[in-house]
mmCIF file of C-alpha atoms in Angstrom:
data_model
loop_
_atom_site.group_PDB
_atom_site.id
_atom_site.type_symbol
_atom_site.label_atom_id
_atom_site.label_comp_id
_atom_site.label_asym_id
_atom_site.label_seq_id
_atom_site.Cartn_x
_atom_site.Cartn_y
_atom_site.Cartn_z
ATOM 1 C CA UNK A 6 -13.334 11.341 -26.431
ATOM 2 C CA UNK A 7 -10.713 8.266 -25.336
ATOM 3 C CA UNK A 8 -11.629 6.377 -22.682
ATOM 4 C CA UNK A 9 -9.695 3.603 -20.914
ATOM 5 C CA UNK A 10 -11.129 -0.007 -20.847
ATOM 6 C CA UNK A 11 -12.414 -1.478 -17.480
ATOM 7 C CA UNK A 12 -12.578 -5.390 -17.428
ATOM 8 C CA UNK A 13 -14.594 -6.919 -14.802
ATOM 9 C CA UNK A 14 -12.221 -10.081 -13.764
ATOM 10 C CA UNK A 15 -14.506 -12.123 -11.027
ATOM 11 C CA UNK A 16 -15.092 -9.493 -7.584
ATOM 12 C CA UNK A 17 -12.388 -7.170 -9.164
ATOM 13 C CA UNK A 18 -12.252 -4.306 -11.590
ATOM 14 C CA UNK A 19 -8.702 -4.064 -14.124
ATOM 15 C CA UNK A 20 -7.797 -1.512 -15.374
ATOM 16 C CA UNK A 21 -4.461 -0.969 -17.495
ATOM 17 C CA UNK A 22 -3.598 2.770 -18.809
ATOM 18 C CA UNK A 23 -2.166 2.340 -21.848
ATOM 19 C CA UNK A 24 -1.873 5.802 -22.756
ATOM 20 C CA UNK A 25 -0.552 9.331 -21.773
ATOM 21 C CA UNK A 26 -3.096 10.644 -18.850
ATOM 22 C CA UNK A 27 -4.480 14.069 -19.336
ATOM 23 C CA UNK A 28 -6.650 16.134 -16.994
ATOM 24 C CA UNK A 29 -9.560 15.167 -19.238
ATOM 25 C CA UNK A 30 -9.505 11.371 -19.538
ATOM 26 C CA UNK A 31 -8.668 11.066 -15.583
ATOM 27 C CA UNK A 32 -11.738 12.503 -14.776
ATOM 28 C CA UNK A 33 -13.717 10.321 -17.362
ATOM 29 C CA UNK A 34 -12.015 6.541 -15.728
ATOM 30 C CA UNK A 35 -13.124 8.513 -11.974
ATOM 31 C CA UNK A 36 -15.974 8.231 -13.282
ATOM 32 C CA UNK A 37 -16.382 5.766 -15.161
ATOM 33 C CA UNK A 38 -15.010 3.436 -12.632
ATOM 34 C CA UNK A 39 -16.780 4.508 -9.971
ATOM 35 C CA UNK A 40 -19.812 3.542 -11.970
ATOM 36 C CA UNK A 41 -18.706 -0.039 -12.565
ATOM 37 C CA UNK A 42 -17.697 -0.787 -9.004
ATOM 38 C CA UNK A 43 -21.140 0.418 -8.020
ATOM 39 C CA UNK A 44 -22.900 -1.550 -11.116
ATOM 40 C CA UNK A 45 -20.803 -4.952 -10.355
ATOM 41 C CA UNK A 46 -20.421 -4.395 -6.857
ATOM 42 C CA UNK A 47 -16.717 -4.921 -6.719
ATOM 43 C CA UNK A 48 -14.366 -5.619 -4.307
ATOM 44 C CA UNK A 49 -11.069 -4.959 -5.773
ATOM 45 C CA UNK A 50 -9.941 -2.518 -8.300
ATOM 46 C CA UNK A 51 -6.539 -3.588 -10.256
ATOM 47 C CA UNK A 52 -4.630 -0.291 -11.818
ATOM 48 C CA UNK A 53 -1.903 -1.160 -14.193
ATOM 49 C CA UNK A 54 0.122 1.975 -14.680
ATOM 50 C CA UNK A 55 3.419 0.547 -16.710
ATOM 51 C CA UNK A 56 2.637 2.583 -19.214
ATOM 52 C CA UNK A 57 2.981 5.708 -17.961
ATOM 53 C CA UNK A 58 6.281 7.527 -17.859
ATOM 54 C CA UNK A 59 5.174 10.787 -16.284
ATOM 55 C CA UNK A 60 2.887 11.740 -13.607
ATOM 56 C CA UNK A 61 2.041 15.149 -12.496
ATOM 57 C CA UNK A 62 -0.060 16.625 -9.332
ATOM 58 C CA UNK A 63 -3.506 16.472 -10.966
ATOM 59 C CA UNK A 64 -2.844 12.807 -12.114
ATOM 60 C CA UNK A 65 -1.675 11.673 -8.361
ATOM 61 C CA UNK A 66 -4.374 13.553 -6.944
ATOM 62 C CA UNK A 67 -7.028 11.443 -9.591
ATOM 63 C CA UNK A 68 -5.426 8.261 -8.558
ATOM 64 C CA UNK A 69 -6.134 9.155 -4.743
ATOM 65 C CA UNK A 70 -9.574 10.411 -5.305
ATOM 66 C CA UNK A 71 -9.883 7.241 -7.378
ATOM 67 C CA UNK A 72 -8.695 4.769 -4.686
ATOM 68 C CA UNK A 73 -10.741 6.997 -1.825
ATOM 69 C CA UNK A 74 -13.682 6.860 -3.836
ATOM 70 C CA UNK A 75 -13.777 2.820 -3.947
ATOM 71 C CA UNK A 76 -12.753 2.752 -0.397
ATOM 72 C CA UNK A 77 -16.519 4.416 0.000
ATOM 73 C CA UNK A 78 -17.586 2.081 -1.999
ATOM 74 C CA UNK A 79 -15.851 -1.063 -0.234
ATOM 75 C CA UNK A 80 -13.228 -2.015 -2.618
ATOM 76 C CA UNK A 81 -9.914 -2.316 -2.538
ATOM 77 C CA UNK A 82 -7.859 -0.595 -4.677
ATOM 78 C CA UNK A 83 -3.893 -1.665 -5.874
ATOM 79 C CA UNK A 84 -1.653 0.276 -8.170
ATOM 80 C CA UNK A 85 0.713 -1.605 -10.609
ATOM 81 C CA UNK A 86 3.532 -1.179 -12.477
ATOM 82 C CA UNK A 87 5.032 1.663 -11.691
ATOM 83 C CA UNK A 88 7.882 3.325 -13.295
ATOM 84 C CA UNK A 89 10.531 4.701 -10.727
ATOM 85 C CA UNK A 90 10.754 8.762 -12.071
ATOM 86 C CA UNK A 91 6.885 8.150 -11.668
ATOM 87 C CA UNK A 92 7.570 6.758 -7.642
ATOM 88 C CA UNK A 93 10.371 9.600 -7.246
ATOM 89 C CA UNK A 94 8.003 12.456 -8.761
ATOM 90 C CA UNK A 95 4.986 11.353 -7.000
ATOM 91 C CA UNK A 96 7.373 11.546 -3.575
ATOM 92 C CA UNK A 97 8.907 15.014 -4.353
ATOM 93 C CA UNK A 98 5.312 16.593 -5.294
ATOM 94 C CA UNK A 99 4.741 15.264 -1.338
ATOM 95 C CA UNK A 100 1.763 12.542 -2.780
ATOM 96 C CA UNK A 101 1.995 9.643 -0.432
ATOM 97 C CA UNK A 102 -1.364 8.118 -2.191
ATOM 98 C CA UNK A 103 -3.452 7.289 0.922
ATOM 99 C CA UNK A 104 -4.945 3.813 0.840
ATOM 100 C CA UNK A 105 -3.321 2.947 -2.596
ATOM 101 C CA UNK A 106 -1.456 -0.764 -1.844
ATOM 102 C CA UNK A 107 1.271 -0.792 -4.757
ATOM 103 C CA UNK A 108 2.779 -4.268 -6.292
ATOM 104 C CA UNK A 109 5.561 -4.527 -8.939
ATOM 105 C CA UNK A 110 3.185 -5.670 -11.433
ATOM 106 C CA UNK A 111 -0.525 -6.966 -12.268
ATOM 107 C CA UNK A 112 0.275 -10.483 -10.872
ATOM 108 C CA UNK A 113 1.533 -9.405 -7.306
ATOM 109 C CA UNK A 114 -1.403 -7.229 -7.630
ATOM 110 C CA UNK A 115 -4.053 -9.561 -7.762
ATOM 111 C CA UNK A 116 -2.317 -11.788 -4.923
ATOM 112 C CA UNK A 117 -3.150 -8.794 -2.896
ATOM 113 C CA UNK A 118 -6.458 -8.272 -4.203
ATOM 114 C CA UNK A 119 -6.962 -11.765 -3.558
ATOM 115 C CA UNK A 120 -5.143 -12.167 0.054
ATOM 116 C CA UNK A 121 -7.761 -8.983 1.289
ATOM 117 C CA UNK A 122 -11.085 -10.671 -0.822
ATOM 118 C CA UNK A 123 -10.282 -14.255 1.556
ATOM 119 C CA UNK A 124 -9.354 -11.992 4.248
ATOM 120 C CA UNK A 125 -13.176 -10.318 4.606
ATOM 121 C CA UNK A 126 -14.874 -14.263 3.927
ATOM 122 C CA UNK A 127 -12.683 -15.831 6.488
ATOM 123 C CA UNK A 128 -13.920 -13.261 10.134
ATOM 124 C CA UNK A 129 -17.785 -13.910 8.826
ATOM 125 C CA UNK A 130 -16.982 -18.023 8.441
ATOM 126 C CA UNK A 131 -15.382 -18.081 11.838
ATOM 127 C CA UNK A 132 -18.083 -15.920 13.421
ATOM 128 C CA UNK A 133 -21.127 -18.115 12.061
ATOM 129 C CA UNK A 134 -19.382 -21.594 12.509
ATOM 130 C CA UNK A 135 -18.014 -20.835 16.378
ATOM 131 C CA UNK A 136 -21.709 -19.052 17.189
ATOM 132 C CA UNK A 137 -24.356 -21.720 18.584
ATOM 133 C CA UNK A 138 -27.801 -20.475 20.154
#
């Protein structure tokens, strides 16, 4: 069975789809991603989707269980890349794709990945420098 690569790039997970989605291999990267954000502890999880030129219900639902899932497990995720009939179908089926940040590609991405990692360091710095006993 195909299976799409996950590279581990510092805190994050990427992940670029490089071929048609079916039913089948979504439910193998759920899983299989899921895994390695538990295994690596990740905070941020990077989904290139250029590649894809169609989308249908089962494959929006996957990528909000996907980005639900690694909310639970306290990353981050950010879709990339994505094709405008993909934005326009994913709107008609009514899939707003619930705590899914989107950039125009994998750079913007990973500012955003980046700007939420500093984000979480900088409250905890703050709290432990300002608090004297």
């Amino acid at each position: 069975m195909d299976r799409i690569p996950i590279l581990k790039v510092g805190d994050c997970l990427l992940v670029t789809i490089q071929v048609d989605m079916h039913d089948e291999l979504a439910m193998s990267l759920q899983e299989d991603l899921t895994s390695q954000i538990a295994k690596y502890a990740s905070r941020g999880v990077l989904i290139d989707i250029s590649s894809l030129e169609i989308v249908d219900s089962f494959i929006g639902r996957m990528l909000a269980n996907i980005a639900a899932m690694s909310r639970v497990l306290d990353a981050q995720t950010v879709l990339t890349g994505m094709q405008p009939a993909v934005a326009i179908t994913l709107v008609e089926l009514g899939m707003a794709l619930p705590g899914i940040k989107t950039a125009l590609n994998v750079e913007r991405g990973m500012e955003l990945l980046q700007a939420y990692l500093n984000q979480d360091v900088e409250p905890e710095e703050t709290e432990n420098d300002g608090a004297q006993e």
